[in-house]
Amino acid sequence: GEEVAQTPKHLVRGEGQKAKLYCAPIKGHSYVFWYQQVLKNEFKFLISFQNENVFDETGMPKERFSAKCLPNSPCSLEIQATKLEDSAVYFCASSQSAAYSTDTQYFGPGTRLTVL
Amino acid sequence: DAKTTQPPSMDCAEGRAANLPCNHSTISGNEYVYWYRQIHSQGPQYIIHGLKNNETNEMASLIITEDRKSSTLILPHATLRDTAVYYCIVSKTSYDKVIFGPGTSLSVIP
């Protein structure tokens, strides 16, 4: 597709429950990124993939967070045992291969996670 | 930390040009200047980017100073739909993580 798709739009979980978010990058894009926006305007980079391989995981919390990008499947971000502080909007972005390195990242509409 | 600084907020009258400044005094020679905007809580939307030459597209113009230490995003005829938070980013490639600062909250006033 021509847009980054994210599902679900909204997700509500009780504290301690698992949350799983999905991202379908633009067809043909090689890189996928996950960002967390906790407060208005404050973005935090979590992790990126080059195809199915982790490219940069410097922002990924060591505990409870995991992510995958498997062939022929949407990428996923999973939070085990959610905490109140995980409440945020999670954005996925994708970009083309390194041959198009001066292009841009394209962002999805986000998934709003609310932990009660 | 973000490598750019922007004013936290600006107002612009509808129909007038909106000029949004950005300082990036530590930019390196191979880093591009990118601009995105976020309308309400939607995903960030790409606007424009450039290396050292001024750029123009259907949305905006980007003016980069000769020393590349600052730039200005120009929305030539602002409309109410341009009300958003505008982010100025520096990045070497499209596959580097984007480090967002707080951005500039632009309010277009009727």
Tab-separated table of C-alpha atoms in Angstrom:
chain	number	residue	atom	x	y	z
A	1	GLY	CA	0.000	0.000	0.000
A	2	GLU	CA	0.930	3.635	-0.265
A	3	GLU	CA	0.409	4.416	3.395
A	4	VAL	CA	1.740	3.012	6.618
A	5	ALA	CA	-1.103	1.159	8.304
A	6	GLN	CA	-1.348	0.662	12.041
A	7	THR	CA	-3.794	-1.437	14.000
A	8	PRO	CA	-5.617	-1.100	16.238
A	9	LYS	CA	-6.363	2.627	16.407
A	10	HIS	CA	-7.106	2.418	20.097
A	11	LEU	CA	-6.154	-0.205	22.656
A	12	VAL	CA	-7.170	-0.274	26.304
A	13	ARG	CA	-5.443	-2.593	28.737
A	14	GLY	CA	-5.534	-3.106	32.458
A	15	GLU	CA	-2.260	-2.745	34.251
A	16	GLY	CA	-0.306	-5.978	33.965
A	17	GLN	CA	-1.985	-7.115	30.753
A	18	LYS	CA	-0.207	-7.624	27.451
A	19	ALA	CA	-0.544	-5.202	24.554
A	20	LYS	CA	0.319	-5.943	20.942
A	21	LEU	CA	0.425	-3.322	18.214
A	22	TYR	CA	0.785	-3.912	14.490
A	23	CYS	CA	2.308	-1.991	11.601
A	24	ALA	CA	2.221	-2.628	7.877
A	25	PRO	CA	4.895	-0.521	6.182
A	26	ILE	CA	4.534	0.919	2.717
A	27	LYS	CA	5.018	-1.844	0.164
A	28	GLY	CA	8.624	-2.023	-0.939
A	29	HIS	CA	10.029	-0.115	2.029
A	30	SER	CA	12.948	-1.769	3.760
A	31	TYR	CA	13.065	0.086	7.066
A	32	VAL	CA	10.484	0.171	9.830
A	33	PHE	CA	10.619	2.397	12.903
A	34	TRP	CA	8.657	2.539	16.152
A	35	TYR	CA	8.257	5.772	18.127
A	36	GLN	CA	6.420	6.491	21.364
A	37	GLN	CA	4.704	9.830	22.019
A	38	VAL	CA	3.864	10.047	25.705
A	39	LEU	CA	3.106	13.704	26.195
A	40	LYS	CA	2.094	16.109	23.514
A	41	ASN	CA	5.169	16.873	21.381
A	42	GLU	CA	7.500	14.438	23.164
A	43	PHE	CA	8.561	11.636	20.860
A	44	LYS	CA	10.869	8.815	21.835
A	45	PHE	CA	12.503	6.483	19.327
A	46	LEU	CA	12.165	2.835	20.312
A	47	ILE	CA	13.530	0.517	17.620
A	48	SER	CA	14.066	0.161	13.888
A	49	PHE	CA	14.309	-2.768	11.496
A	50	GLN	CA	15.949	-3.313	8.158
A	51	ASN	CA	13.667	-5.917	6.665
A	52	GLU	CA	13.399	-8.562	9.394
A	53	ASN	CA	16.634	-7.607	11.139
A	54	VAL	CA	16.940	-5.243	14.070
A	55	PHE	CA	18.742	-2.139	12.803
A	56	ASP	CA	18.806	0.141	15.836
A	57	GLU	CA	17.392	-0.788	19.246
A	58	THR	CA	19.019	1.923	21.314
A	59	GLY	CA	15.683	3.323	22.485
A	60	MET	CA	14.039	0.059	23.364
A	61	PRO	CA	13.321	-0.483	27.059
A	62	LYS	CA	15.246	-3.508	28.323
A	63	GLU	CA	12.245	-5.074	29.965
A	64	ARG	CA	8.704	-5.795	28.855
A	65	PHE	CA	9.060	-4.410	25.288
A	66	SER	CA	9.762	-6.556	22.253
A	67	ALA	CA	9.313	-6.100	18.525
A	68	LYS	CA	9.456	-8.209	15.375
A	69	CYS	CA	9.287	-7.777	11.635
A	70	LEU	CA	8.786	-11.145	9.973
A	71	PRO	CA	8.558	-11.745	6.220
A	72	ASN	CA	5.055	-11.487	4.772
A	73	SER	CA	3.584	-10.346	8.093
A	74	PRO	CA	2.892	-6.966	9.690
A	75	CYS	CA	5.571	-5.796	12.085
A	76	SER	CA	4.590	-5.919	15.732
A	77	LEU	CA	5.426	-4.179	18.995
A	78	GLU	CA	4.518	-6.084	22.131
A	79	ILE	CA	4.447	-4.844	25.693
A	80	GLN	CA	4.297	-7.500	28.376
A	81	ALA	CA	2.773	-6.565	31.728
A	82	THR	CA	1.787	-3.040	30.801
A	83	LYS	CA	2.230	-0.188	33.253
A	84	LEU	CA	0.387	3.098	33.565
A	85	GLU	CA	3.437	4.903	32.150
A	86	ASP	CA	3.139	2.935	28.901
A	87	SER	CA	0.028	4.941	28.046
A	88	ALA	CA	1.009	6.778	24.875
A	89	VAL	CA	0.492	6.977	21.157
A	90	TYR	CA	2.798	4.577	19.314
A	91	PHE	CA	3.758	5.562	15.805
A	92	CYS	CA	5.237	3.355	13.156
A	93	ALA	CA	7.165	4.761	10.212
A	94	SER	CA	8.786	3.244	7.163
A	95	SER	CA	11.395	4.311	4.644
A	96	GLN	CA	12.864	3.009	1.441
A	97	SER	CA	16.086	1.109	1.013
A	98	ALA	CA	19.483	2.682	1.521
A	99	ALA	CA	19.585	3.454	-2.195
A	100	TYR	CA	17.016	6.145	-1.415
A	101	SER	CA	18.719	7.380	1.723
A	102	THR	CA	17.871	11.022	1.061
A	103	ASP	CA	14.158	10.317	0.980
A	104	THR	CA	12.038	10.605	4.124
A	105	GLN	CA	10.287	8.488	6.712
A	106	TYR	CA	6.557	8.050	6.292
A	107	PHE	CA	4.518	7.838	9.458
A	108	GLY	CA	1.389	5.883	10.216
A	109	PRO	CA	-1.651	7.264	12.063
A	110	GLY	CA	-0.587	5.740	15.369
A	111	THR	CA	-2.088	3.429	17.963
A	112	ARG	CA	-3.303	5.039	21.181
A	113	LEU	CA	-2.611	2.740	24.107
A	114	THR	CA	-4.392	3.481	27.370
A	115	VAL	CA	-3.372	1.491	30.431
A	116	LEU	CA	-5.875	1.631	33.273
B	1	ASP	CA	18.850	15.323	22.549
B	2	ALA	CA	17.480	17.128	19.545
B	3	LYS	CA	20.086	18.950	17.486
B	4	THR	CA	17.704	21.774	16.641
B	5	THR	CA	16.045	24.608	18.533
B	6	GLN	CA	12.745	26.193	17.607
B	7	PRO	CA	10.455	28.762	19.227
B	8	PRO	CA	7.764	26.958	21.238
B	9	SER	CA	4.857	28.758	19.624
B	10	MET	CA	3.893	31.211	16.905
B	11	ASP	CA	0.734	32.833	15.574
B	12	CYS	CA	-0.009	33.669	11.981
B	13	ALA	CA	-2.959	35.418	10.375
B	14	GLU	CA	-4.878	33.370	7.863
B	15	GLY	CA	-3.748	34.109	4.322
B	16	ARG	CA	-0.420	35.502	5.402
B	17	ALA	CA	2.940	33.782	5.094
B	18	ALA	CA	4.069	31.774	8.081
B	19	ASN	CA	7.830	31.835	8.622
B	20	LEU	CA	9.037	29.198	11.062
B	21	PRO	CA	12.691	29.457	12.125
B	22	CYS	CA	15.008	26.676	13.203
B	23	ASN	CA	18.540	26.756	14.557
B	24	HIS	CA	20.865	23.833	13.888
B	25	SER	CA	24.275	25.315	14.615
B	26	THR	CA	25.974	21.911	15.079
B	27	ILE	CA	24.761	20.426	11.797
B	28	SER	CA	27.395	18.380	10.000
B	29	GLY	CA	28.167	18.564	6.305
B	30	ASN	CA	26.245	15.472	5.312
B	31	GLU	CA	23.131	16.112	7.400
B	32	TYR	CA	19.902	17.173	5.781
B	33	VAL	CA	17.323	19.514	7.293
B	34	TYR	CA	13.865	17.934	7.388
B	35	TRP	CA	10.555	19.479	8.352
B	36	TYR	CA	7.532	17.524	9.553
B	37	ARG	CA	4.270	18.634	11.065
B	38	GLN	CA	1.772	16.961	13.356
B	39	ILE	CA	-1.825	18.060	13.086
B	40	HIS	CA	-3.662	17.336	16.322
B	41	SER	CA	-2.693	13.764	17.246
B	42	GLN	CA	-2.194	12.448	13.737
B	43	GLY	CA	1.059	10.900	12.581
B	44	PRO	CA	3.856	13.307	11.659
B	45	GLN	CA	3.550	14.448	8.067
B	46	TYR	CA	6.613	15.094	5.931
B	47	ILE	CA	6.762	18.606	4.487
B	48	ILE	CA	10.127	19.227	2.860
B	49	HIS	CA	13.853	18.654	3.241
B	50	GLY	CA	17.107	20.056	1.895
B	51	LEU	CA	20.867	19.901	2.183
B	52	LYS	CA	22.128	23.373	1.338
B	53	ASN	CA	20.072	24.754	-1.514
B	54	ASN	CA	16.703	26.343	-0.991
B	55	GLU	CA	13.851	24.000	-1.813
B	56	THR	CA	10.219	24.483	-2.766
B	57	ASN	CA	7.364	22.078	-3.204
B	58	GLU	CA	3.596	22.308	-3.294
B	59	MET	CA	3.395	22.640	0.481
B	60	ALA	CA	6.190	24.969	1.467
B	61	SER	CA	9.575	26.541	0.838
B	62	LEU	CA	12.732	25.842	2.789
B	63	ILE	CA	15.379	28.513	3.070
B	64	ILE	CA	18.753	27.351	4.435
B	65	THR	CA	21.385	29.922	5.351
B	66	GLU	CA	24.706	29.773	3.576
B	67	ASP	CA	26.504	28.552	6.700
B	68	ARG	CA	23.703	25.977	7.171
B	69	LYS	CA	23.356	26.845	10.843
B	70	SER	CA	19.741	27.833	10.532
B	71	SER	CA	16.770	27.505	8.258
B	72	THR	CA	13.261	28.855	7.774
B	73	LEU	CA	10.175	26.992	6.686
B	74	ILE	CA	7.771	29.214	4.780
B	75	LEU	CA	4.112	28.425	4.326
B	76	PRO	CA	3.238	31.045	1.736
B	77	HIS	CA	-0.489	31.441	2.420
B	78	ALA	CA	-1.365	29.916	5.773
B	79	THR	CA	-4.813	28.426	6.227
B	80	LEU	CA	-6.595	27.237	9.367
B	81	ARG	CA	-5.680	23.676	8.369
B	82	ASP	CA	-2.000	24.557	8.775
B	83	THR	CA	-2.477	24.842	12.542
B	84	ALA	CA	-0.111	22.148	13.822
B	85	VAL	CA	3.149	21.457	15.606
B	86	TYR	CA	6.064	21.851	13.217
B	87	TYR	CA	9.256	19.891	13.782
B	88	CYS	CA	12.658	20.726	12.360
B	89	ILE	CA	14.994	17.713	12.247
B	90	VAL	CA	18.529	17.113	11.069
B	91	SER	CA	19.415	13.672	9.769
B	92	LYS	CA	21.965	12.044	7.502
B	93	THR	CA	19.677	9.482	5.976
B	94	SER	CA	16.067	8.366	5.910
B	95	TYR	CA	17.015	5.229	7.820
B	96	ASP	CA	18.480	7.003	10.828
B	97	LYS	CA	16.153	7.421	13.805
B	98	VAL	CA	14.390	10.756	13.892
B	99	ILE	CA	15.129	12.739	17.036
B	100	PHE	CA	12.235	15.092	17.598
B	101	GLY	CA	12.499	18.211	19.715
B	102	PRO	CA	9.455	19.990	21.156
B	103	GLY	CA	8.746	21.736	17.820
B	104	THR	CA	6.858	24.968	17.180
B	105	SER	CA	3.132	25.067	17.774
B	106	LEU	CA	1.740	27.212	14.964
B	107	SER	CA	-1.713	28.701	15.384
B	108	VAL	CA	-3.294	30.170	12.271
B	109	ILE	CA	-5.798	32.795	13.312
B	110	PRO	CA	-8.850	33.786	11.225
